[in-house]
Tab-separated table of C-alpha atoms and ligand atoms in Angstrom:
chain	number	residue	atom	x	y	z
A	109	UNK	CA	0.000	0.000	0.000
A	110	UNK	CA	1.442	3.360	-1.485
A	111	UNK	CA	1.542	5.653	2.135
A	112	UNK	CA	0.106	8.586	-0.121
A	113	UNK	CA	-2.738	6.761	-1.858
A	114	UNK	CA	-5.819	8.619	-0.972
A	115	UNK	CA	-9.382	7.779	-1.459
A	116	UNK	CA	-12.384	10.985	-1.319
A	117	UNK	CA	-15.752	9.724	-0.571
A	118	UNK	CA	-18.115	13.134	-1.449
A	119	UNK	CA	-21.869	13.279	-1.864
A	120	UNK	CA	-22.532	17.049	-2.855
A	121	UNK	CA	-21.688	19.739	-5.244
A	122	UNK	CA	-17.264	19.057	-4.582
A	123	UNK	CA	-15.584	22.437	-3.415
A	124	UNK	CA	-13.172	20.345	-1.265
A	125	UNK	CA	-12.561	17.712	-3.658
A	126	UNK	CA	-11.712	20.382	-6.346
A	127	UNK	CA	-8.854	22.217	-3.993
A	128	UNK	CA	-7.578	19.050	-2.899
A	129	UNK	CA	-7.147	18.080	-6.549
A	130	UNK	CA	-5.925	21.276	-7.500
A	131	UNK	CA	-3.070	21.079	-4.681
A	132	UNK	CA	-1.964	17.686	-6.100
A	133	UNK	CA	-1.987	18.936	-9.409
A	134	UNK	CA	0.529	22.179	-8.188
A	135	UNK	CA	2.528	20.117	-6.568
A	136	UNK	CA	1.220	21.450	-3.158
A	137	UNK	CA	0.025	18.106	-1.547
A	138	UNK	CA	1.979	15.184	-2.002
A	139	UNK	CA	-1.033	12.408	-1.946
A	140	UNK	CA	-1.950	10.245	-5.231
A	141	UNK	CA	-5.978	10.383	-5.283
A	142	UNK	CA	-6.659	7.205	-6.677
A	143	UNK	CA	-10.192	7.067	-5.794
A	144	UNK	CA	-13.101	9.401	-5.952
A	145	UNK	CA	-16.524	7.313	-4.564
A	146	UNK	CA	-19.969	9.213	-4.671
A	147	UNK	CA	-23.685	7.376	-3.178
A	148	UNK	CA	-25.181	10.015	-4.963
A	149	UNK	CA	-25.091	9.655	-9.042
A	150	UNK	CA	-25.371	13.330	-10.136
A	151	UNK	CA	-22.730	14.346	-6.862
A	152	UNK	CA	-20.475	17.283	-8.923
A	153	UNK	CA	-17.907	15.630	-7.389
A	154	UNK	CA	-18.072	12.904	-9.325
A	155	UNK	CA	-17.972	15.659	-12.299
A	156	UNK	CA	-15.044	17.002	-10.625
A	157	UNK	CA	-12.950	13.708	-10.313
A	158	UNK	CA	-13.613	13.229	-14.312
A	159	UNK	CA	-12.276	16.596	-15.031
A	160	UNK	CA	-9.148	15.827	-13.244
A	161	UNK	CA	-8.478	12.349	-14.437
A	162	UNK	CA	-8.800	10.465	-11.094
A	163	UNK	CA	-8.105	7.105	-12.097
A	164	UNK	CA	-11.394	5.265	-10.527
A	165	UNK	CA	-13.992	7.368	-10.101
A	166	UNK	CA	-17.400	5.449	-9.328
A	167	UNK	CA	-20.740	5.998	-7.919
A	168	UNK	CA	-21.992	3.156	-5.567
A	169	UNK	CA	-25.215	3.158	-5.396
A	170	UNK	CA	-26.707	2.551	-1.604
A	171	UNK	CA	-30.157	0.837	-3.533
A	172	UNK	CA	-27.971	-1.870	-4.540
A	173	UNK	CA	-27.615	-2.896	-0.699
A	174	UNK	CA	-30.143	-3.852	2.174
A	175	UNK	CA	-27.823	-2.333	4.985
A	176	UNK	CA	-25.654	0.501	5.906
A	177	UNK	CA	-22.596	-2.349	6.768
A	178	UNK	CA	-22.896	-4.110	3.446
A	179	UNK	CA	-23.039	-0.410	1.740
A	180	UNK	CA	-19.870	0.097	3.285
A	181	UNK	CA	-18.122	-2.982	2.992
A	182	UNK	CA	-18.549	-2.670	-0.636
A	183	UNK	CA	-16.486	0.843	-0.104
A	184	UNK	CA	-13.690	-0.860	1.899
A	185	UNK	CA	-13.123	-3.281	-0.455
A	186	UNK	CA	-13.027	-0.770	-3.621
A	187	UNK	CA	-9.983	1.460	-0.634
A	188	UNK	CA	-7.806	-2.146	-0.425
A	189	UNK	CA	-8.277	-3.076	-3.799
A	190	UNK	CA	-6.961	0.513	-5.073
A	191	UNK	CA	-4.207	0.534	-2.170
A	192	UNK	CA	-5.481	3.556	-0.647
A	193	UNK	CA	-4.151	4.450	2.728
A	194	UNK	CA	-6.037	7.593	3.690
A	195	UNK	CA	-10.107	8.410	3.539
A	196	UNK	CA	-10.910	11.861	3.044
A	197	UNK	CA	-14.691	12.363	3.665
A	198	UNK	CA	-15.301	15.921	1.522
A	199	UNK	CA	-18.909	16.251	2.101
A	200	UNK	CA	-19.398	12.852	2.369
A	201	UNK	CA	-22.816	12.799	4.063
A	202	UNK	CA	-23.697	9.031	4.831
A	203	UNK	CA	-22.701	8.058	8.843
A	204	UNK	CA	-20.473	5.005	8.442
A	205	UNK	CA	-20.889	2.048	10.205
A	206	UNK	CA	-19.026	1.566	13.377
A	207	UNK	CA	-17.100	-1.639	11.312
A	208	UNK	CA	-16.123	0.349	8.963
A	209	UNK	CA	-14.620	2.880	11.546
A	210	UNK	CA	-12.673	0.156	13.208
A	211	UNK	CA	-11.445	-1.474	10.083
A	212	UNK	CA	-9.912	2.264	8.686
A	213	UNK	CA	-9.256	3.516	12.352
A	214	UNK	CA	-7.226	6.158	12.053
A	215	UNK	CA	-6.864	6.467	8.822
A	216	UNK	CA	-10.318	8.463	7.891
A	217	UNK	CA	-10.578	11.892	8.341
A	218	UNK	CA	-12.822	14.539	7.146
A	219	UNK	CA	-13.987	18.719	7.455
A	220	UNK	CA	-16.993	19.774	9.518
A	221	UNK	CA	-18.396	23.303	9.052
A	222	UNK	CA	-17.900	24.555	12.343
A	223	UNK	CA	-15.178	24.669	15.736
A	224	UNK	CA	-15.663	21.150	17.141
A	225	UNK	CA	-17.015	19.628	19.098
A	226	UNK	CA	-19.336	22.471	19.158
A	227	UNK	CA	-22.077	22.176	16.381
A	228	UNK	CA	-21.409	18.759	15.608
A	229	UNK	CA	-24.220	17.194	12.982
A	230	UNK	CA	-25.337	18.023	9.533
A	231	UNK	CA	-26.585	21.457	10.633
A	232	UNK	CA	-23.558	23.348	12.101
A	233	UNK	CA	-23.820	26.455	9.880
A	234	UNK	CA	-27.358	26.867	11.329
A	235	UNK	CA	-27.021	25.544	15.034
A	236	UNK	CA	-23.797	28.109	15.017
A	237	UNK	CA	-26.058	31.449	14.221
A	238	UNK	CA	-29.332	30.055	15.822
A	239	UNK	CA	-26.554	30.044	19.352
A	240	UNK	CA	-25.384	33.436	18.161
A	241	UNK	CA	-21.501	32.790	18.516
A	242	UNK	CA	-19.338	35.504	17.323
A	243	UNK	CA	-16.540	33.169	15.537
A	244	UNK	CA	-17.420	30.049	13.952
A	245	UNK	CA	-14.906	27.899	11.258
A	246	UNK	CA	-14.064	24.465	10.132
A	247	UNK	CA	-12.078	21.542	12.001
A	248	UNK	CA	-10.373	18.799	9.849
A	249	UNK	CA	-10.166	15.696	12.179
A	250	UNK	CA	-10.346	12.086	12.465
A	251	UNK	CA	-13.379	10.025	12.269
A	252	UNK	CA	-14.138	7.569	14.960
A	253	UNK	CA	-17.671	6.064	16.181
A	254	UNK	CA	-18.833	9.139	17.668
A	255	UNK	CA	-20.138	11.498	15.187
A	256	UNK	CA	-17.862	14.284	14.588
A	257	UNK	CA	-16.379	13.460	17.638
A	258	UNK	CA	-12.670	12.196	16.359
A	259	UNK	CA	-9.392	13.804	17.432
A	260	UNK	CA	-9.036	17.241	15.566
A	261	UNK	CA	-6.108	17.616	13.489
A	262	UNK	CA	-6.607	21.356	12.217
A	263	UNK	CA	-9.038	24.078	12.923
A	264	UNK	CA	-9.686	27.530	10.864
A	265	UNK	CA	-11.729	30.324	12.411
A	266	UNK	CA	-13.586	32.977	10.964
A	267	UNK	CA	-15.418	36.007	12.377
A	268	UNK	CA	-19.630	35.894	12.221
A	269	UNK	CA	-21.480	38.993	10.868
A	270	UNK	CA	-24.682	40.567	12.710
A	271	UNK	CA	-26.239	40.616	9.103
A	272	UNK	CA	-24.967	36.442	8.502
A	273	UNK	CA	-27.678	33.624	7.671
A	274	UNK	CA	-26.847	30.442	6.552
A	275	UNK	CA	-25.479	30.939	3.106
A	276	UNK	CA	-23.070	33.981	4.012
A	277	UNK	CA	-21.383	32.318	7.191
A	278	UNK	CA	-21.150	29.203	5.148
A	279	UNK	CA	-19.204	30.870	2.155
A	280	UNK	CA	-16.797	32.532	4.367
A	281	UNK	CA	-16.202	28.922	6.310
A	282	UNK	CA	-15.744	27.634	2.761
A	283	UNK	CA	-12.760	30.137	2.188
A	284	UNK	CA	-11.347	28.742	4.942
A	285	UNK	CA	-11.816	24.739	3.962
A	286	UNK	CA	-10.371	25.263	0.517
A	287	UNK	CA	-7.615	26.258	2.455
A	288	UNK	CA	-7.515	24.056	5.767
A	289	UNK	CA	-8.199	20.882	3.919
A	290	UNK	CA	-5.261	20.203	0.926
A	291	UNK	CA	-2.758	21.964	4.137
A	292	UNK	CA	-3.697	19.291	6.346
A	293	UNK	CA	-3.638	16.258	4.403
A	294	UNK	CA	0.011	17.109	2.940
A	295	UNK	CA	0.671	18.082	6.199
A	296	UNK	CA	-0.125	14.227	7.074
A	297	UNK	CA	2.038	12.612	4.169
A	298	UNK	CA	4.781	15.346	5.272
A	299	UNK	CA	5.289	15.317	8.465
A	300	UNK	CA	2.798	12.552	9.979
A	301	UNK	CA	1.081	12.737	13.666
A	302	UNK	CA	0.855	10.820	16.824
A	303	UNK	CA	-2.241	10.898	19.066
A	304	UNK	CA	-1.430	11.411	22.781
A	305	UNK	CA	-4.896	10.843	24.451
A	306	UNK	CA	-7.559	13.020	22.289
A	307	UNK	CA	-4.736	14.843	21.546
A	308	UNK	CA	-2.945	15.099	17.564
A	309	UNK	CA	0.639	15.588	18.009
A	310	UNK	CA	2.263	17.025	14.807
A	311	UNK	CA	5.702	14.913	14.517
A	312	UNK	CA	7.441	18.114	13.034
A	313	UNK	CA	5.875	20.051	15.679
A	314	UNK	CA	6.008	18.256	18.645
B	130	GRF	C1	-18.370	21.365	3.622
B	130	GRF	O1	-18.825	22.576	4.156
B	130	GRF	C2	-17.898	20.439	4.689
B	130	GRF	O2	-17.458	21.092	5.833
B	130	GRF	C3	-19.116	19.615	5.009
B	130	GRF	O3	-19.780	19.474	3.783
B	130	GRF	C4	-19.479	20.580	2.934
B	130	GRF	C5	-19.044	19.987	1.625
B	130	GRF	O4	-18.901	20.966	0.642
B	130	GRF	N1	-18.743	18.365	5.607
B	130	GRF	P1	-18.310	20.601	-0.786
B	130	GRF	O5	-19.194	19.530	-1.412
B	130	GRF	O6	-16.896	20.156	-0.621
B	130	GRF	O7	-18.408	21.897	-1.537
């Protein structure tokens, strides 16, 4: 298995995707996306990972299976078959199963729209202004059982507007993503991490 094999799982229109692929493409990140899966067929994503020439780009479709497990068994065995040693969830918005988890522990990560572990779930943009917090952002971290609950590798922060709704602040965390996200995962292949506790140690930084 290459070390800088990478496999994105994405579900929506691809912003993330796109900048990761774009940082491979410049040279910036140091990963080999050999993978792109979507569940949903008309993802932009799965546009995206055309564009770019991502070797295997395929949409499994979660009809085809009677449970969440099988769904994602089908996944894992796409990631070993392609060698890939990382999972990048880029708005990737299926919960895996807890076997899955286990199986790819420590090896999965993904970007939530908002400063874990507050507004955790699929509506952080809106939980964060419905509170009425000042800063919001986006954490990249690892993916264990609990949802959005793995150790956080990276975390961008950006102010919140009186005038914000749910578009607006979402845009300006998006700025920050497109950034966070291709940083981070060369930042893995680069320097690498332990995990003291909850904790993400950066080797290069410890
Ligand atoms: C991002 O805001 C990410 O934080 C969340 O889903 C969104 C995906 O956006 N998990 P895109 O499809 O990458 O544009």
């Amino acid at each position: 298995m290459s070390s800088k094999a990478v496999a994105i799982m994405a579900s929506g229109k691809g912003s993330n995707l796109k900048v990761i692929l774009e940082a491979v493409a410049a040279g910036a990140c140091p990963v080999d996306v050999q993978l792109v899966i979507s569940d949903k067929a008309d993802a932009g994503a799965l546009t995206i990972a055309r564009e770019f020439n991502v070797p295997n780009v395929i949409h499994v479709n979660p009809k085809e299976y009677d449970s969440r497990e099988k769904f994602d068994a089908a996944c894992a065995e796409l990631f070993d078959q392609h060698g890939c040693q990382w999972i990048v969830l880029a708005g990737y918005m299926r919960i895996l199963s807890s076997s899955f988890v286990r199986r790819f522990r420590g090896r999965i990560i993904n970007i939530h729209p908002s400063l874990l572990p507050s507004f955790a779930g699929a509506k952080a943009v809106e939980d964060a202004l419905t509170y009425g917090v000042k800063v919001s952002g986006c954490t990249v971290h690892l993916v264990d059982e609990v949802l959005d609950g793995g150790s956080i590798l990276a975390q961008a922060v950006v102010p919140v507007l009186n005038d914000d709704d749910r578009d607006s602040l979402h845009a300006r965390i998006q700025i920050e993503e497109h950034k966070l996200y291709p940083q981070t995962l060369a930042r893995m292949v680069n320097e690498g991490f332990e995990i003291k506790g909850r904790k993400v140690v950066w080797k290069a930084s410890s």
